[in-house]
Coordinates of C-alpha atoms in Angstrom, one line a residue:
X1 CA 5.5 -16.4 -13.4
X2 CA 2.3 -17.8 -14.2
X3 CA -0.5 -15.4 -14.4
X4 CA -2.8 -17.0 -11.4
X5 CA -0.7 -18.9 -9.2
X6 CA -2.1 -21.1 -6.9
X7 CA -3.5 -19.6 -3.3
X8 CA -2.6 -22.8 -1.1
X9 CA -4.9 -23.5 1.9
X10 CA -4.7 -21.9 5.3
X11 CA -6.7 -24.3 7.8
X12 CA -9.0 -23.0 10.6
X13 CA -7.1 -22.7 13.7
X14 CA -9.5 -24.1 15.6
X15 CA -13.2 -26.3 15.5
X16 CA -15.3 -24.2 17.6
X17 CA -17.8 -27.5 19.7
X18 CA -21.2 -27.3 19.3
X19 CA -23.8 -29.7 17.7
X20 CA -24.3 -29.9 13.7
X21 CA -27.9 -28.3 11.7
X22 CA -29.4 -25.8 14.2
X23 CA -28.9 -22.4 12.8
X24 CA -28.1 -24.2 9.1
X25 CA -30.8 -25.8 8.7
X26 CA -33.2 -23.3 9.6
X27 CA -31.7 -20.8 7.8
X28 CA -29.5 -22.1 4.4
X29 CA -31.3 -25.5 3.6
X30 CA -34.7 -23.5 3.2
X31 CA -33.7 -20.8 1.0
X32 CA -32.7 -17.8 2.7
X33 CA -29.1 -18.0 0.8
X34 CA -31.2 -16.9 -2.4
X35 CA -34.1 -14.9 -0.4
X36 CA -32.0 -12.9 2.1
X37 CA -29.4 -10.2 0.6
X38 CA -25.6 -9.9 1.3
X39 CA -24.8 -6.4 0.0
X40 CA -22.7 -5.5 2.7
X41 CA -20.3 -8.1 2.6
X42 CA -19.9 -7.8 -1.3
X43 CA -16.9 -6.3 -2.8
X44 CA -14.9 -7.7 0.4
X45 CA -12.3 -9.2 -2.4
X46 CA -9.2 -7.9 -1.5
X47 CA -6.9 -10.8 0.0
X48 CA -3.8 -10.0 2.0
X49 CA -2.0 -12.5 4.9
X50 CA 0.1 -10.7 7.4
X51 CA 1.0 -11.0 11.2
X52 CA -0.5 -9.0 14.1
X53 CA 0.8 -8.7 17.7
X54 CA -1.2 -7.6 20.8
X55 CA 0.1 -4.0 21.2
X56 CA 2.5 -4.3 24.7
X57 CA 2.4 -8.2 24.4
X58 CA 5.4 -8.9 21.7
X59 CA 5.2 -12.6 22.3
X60 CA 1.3 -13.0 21.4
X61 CA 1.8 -13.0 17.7
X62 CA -1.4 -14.2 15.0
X63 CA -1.2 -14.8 11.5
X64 CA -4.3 -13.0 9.7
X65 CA -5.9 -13.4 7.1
X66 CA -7.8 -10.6 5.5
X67 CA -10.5 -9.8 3.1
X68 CA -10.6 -5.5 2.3
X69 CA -13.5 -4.3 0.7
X70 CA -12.0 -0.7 -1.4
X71 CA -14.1 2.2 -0.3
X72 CA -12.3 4.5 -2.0
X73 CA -9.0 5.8 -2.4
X74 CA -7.8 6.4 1.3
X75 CA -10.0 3.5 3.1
X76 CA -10.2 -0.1 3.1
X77 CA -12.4 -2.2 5.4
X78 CA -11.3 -5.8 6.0
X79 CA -13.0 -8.6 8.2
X80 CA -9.8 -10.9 9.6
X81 CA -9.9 -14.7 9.9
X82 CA -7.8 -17.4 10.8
X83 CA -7.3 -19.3 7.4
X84 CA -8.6 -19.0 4.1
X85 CA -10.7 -22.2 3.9
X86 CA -14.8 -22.7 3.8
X87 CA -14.8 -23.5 8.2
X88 CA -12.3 -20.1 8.5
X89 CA -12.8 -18.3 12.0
X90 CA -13.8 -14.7 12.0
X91 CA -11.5 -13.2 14.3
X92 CA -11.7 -9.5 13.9
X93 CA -11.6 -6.3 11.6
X94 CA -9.2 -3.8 10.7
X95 CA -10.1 0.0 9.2
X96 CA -6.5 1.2 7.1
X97 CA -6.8 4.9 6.3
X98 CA -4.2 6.6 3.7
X99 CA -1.5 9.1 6.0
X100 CA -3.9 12.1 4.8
X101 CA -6.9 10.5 6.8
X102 CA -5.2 9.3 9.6
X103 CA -3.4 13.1 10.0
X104 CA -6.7 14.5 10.3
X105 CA -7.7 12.0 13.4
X106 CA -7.5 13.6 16.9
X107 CA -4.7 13.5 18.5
X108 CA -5.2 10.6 21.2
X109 CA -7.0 8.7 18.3
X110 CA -3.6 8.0 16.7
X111 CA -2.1 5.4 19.2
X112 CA -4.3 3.1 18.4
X113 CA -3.3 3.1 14.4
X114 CA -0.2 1.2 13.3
X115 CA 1.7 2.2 10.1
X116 CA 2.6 0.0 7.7
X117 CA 5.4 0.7 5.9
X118 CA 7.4 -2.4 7.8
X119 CA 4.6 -4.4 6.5
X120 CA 4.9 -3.7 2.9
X121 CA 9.0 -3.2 2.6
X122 CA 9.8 -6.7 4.2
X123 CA 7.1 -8.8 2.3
X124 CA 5.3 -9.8 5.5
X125 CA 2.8 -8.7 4.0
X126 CA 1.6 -10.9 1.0
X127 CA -1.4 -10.9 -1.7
X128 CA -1.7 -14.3 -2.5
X129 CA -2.9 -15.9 -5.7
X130 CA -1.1 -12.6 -8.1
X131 CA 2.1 -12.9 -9.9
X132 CA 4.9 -10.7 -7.9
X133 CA 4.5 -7.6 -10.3
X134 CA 1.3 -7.0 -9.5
X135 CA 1.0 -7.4 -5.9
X136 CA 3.6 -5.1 -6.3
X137 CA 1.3 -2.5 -7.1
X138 CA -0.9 -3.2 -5.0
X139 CA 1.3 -3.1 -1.7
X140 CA 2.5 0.5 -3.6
X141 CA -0.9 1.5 -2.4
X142 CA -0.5 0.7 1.3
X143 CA 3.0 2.7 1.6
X144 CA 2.0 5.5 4.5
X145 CA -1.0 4.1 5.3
X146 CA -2.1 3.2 8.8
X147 CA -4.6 0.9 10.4
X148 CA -6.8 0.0 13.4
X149 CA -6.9 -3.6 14.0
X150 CA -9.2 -5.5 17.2
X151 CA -8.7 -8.7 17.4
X152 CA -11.8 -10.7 19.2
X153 CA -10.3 -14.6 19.1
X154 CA -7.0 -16.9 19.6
X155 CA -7.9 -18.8 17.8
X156 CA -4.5 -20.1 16.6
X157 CA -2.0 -20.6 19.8
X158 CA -0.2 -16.9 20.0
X159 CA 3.1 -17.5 21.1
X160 CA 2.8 -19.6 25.1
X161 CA -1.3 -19.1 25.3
X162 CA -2.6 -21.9 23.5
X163 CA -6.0 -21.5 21.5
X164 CA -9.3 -20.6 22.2
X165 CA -11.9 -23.1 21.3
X166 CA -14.4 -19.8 21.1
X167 CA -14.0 -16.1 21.7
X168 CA -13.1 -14.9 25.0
X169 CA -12.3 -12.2 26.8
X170 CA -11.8 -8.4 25.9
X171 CA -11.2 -7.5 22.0
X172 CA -7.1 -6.9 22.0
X173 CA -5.4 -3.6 19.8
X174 CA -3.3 -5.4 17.7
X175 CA 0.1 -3.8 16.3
X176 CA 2.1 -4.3 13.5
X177 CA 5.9 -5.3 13.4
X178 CA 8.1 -2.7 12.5
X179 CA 11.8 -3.9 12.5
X180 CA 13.5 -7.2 10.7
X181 CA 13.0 -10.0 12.8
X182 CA 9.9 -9.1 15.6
X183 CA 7.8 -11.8 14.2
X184 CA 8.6 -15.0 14.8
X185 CA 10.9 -16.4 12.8
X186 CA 8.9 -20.2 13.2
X187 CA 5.6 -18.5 12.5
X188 CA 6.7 -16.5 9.4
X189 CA 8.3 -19.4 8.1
X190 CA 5.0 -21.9 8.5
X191 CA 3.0 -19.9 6.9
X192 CA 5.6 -18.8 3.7
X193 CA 6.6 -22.7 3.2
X194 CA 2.8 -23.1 3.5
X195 CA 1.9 -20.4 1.4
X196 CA 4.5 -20.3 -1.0
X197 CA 5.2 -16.8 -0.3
X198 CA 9.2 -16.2 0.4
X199 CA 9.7 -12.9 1.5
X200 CA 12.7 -12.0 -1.1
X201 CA 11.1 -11.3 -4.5
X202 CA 8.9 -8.9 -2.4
X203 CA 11.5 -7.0 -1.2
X204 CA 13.1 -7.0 -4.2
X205 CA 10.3 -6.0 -6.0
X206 CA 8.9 -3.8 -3.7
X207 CA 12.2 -1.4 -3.5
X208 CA 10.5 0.6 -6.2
X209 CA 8.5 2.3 -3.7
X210 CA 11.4 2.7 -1.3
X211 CA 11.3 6.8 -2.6
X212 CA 8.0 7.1 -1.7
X213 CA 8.1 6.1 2.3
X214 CA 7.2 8.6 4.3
X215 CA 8.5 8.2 8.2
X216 CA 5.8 7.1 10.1
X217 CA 4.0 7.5 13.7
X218 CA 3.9 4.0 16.0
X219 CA 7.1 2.6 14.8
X220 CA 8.6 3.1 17.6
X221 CA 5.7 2.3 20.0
X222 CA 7.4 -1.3 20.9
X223 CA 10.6 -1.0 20.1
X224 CA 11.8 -1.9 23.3
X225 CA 10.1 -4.9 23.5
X226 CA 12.1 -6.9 21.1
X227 CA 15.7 -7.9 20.8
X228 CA 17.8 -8.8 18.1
X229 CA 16.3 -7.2 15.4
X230 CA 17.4 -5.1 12.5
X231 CA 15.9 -2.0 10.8
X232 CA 13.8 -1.8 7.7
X233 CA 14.9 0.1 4.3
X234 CA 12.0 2.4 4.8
X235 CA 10.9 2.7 8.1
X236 CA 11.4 5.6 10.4
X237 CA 9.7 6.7 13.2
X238 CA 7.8 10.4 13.0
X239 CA 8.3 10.8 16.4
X240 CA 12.4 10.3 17.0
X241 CA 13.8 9.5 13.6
X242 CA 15.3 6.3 14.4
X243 CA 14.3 3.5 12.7

């Protein structure tokens, strides 16, 4: 396993219109690159790729791409886009709290956190870019954890709606798949043939933490609203204790 395998390229889902300079040239070609600070968005270096769903709407599925800044410890902030490429879309945020933090939120708080044990155990969710062993130990650090995802643009086509050419609407609570086959299988597959990021090795690897998962809150929030599928070494429902 090389020690910096290659991150392939995720395009923009869409070209948002509009006219070329404006806002580019006033601002980047005279200086304000060098003159005007970006601490904020510093230390946003953490790269992951997983899918989202529209909590309730199991058919509006969205890759998303997602660059965490480490707070500390028990929270990450990440700003979401649609590919990993220079003319990305922004398309929304996500906060992911450690199961200490997200015990300690207020009761109806909770249902709008997803777990992510699903995530991690399946290898949906992928780092890419680090050899196996190390993402690894990185996805070790998500076991438990929850987070609160809005997405604000389609930009990609979720399952029948096709894409937005710009942000519209309401910003959507997105949820995370919790069972063996609620994404789509044509999705997932695009994006690990495009990627280069089959979903085996992960699990294989990632079995390691298998001891540590802790049943979780939300899994069982759309079960119902998927057929077919198969449960998750892992994954069980606080609530009901069914997988």
């Amino acid at each position: 396993m090389p020690l910096n395998p290659t991150v392939h390229d995720r395009r923009a889902g869409v070209t948002p219109p509009g006219e070329a300079g404006g806002f580019r040239l006033a601002l980047l070609d005279r200086g304000a690159d060098v003159l005007q600070p970006a601490a904020p968005l510093r230390g946003f270096d953490v790269y992951v790729v997983g899918f989202h769903c529209v909590k309730g709407e199991p058919a509006a599925q969205m890759e998303a791409h997602h660059y965490c800044k480490v707070v500390n410890a028990e929270v990450l902030q990440c700003v979401l886009f649609d590919g990993n490429t220079a003319d990305a879309n922004l398309i929304g945020i996500e906060y992911i709290v450690s199961e200490r933090l997200y015990e300690s939120l207020p009761e109806g708080e909770r249902a709008s956190w997803h777990p992510h044990n699903h995530e991690v155990f399946s290898g949906e969710l992928v780092a890419p870019g680090l050899p196996i062993t190390v993402e690894t130990e990185l996805m070790g650090h998500l076991v438990n954890s929850y987070g609160k995802t809005w997405h604000t643009w389609h930009s990609t086509p979720m399952g029948a709606q096709p894409a937005d050419d710009l942000p519209l609407g309401d910003p959507m609570l997105m949820w995370s798949f919790n069972r063996e086959g609620e994404v789509d299988s044509a999705l997932q597959a695009d994006r690990n043939e495009s990627m280069g990021t089959p979903p085996e090795p992960r699990k294989e690897s990632r079995a390691k933490h298998l001891p540590e998962a802790h049943p979780q809150h939300g899994v069982g929030a759309m079960r119902g609203a998927f057929t077919g599928t198969t449960p998750t070494p892992g994954v069980v429902d606080a609530d009901d204790g069914r997988p």
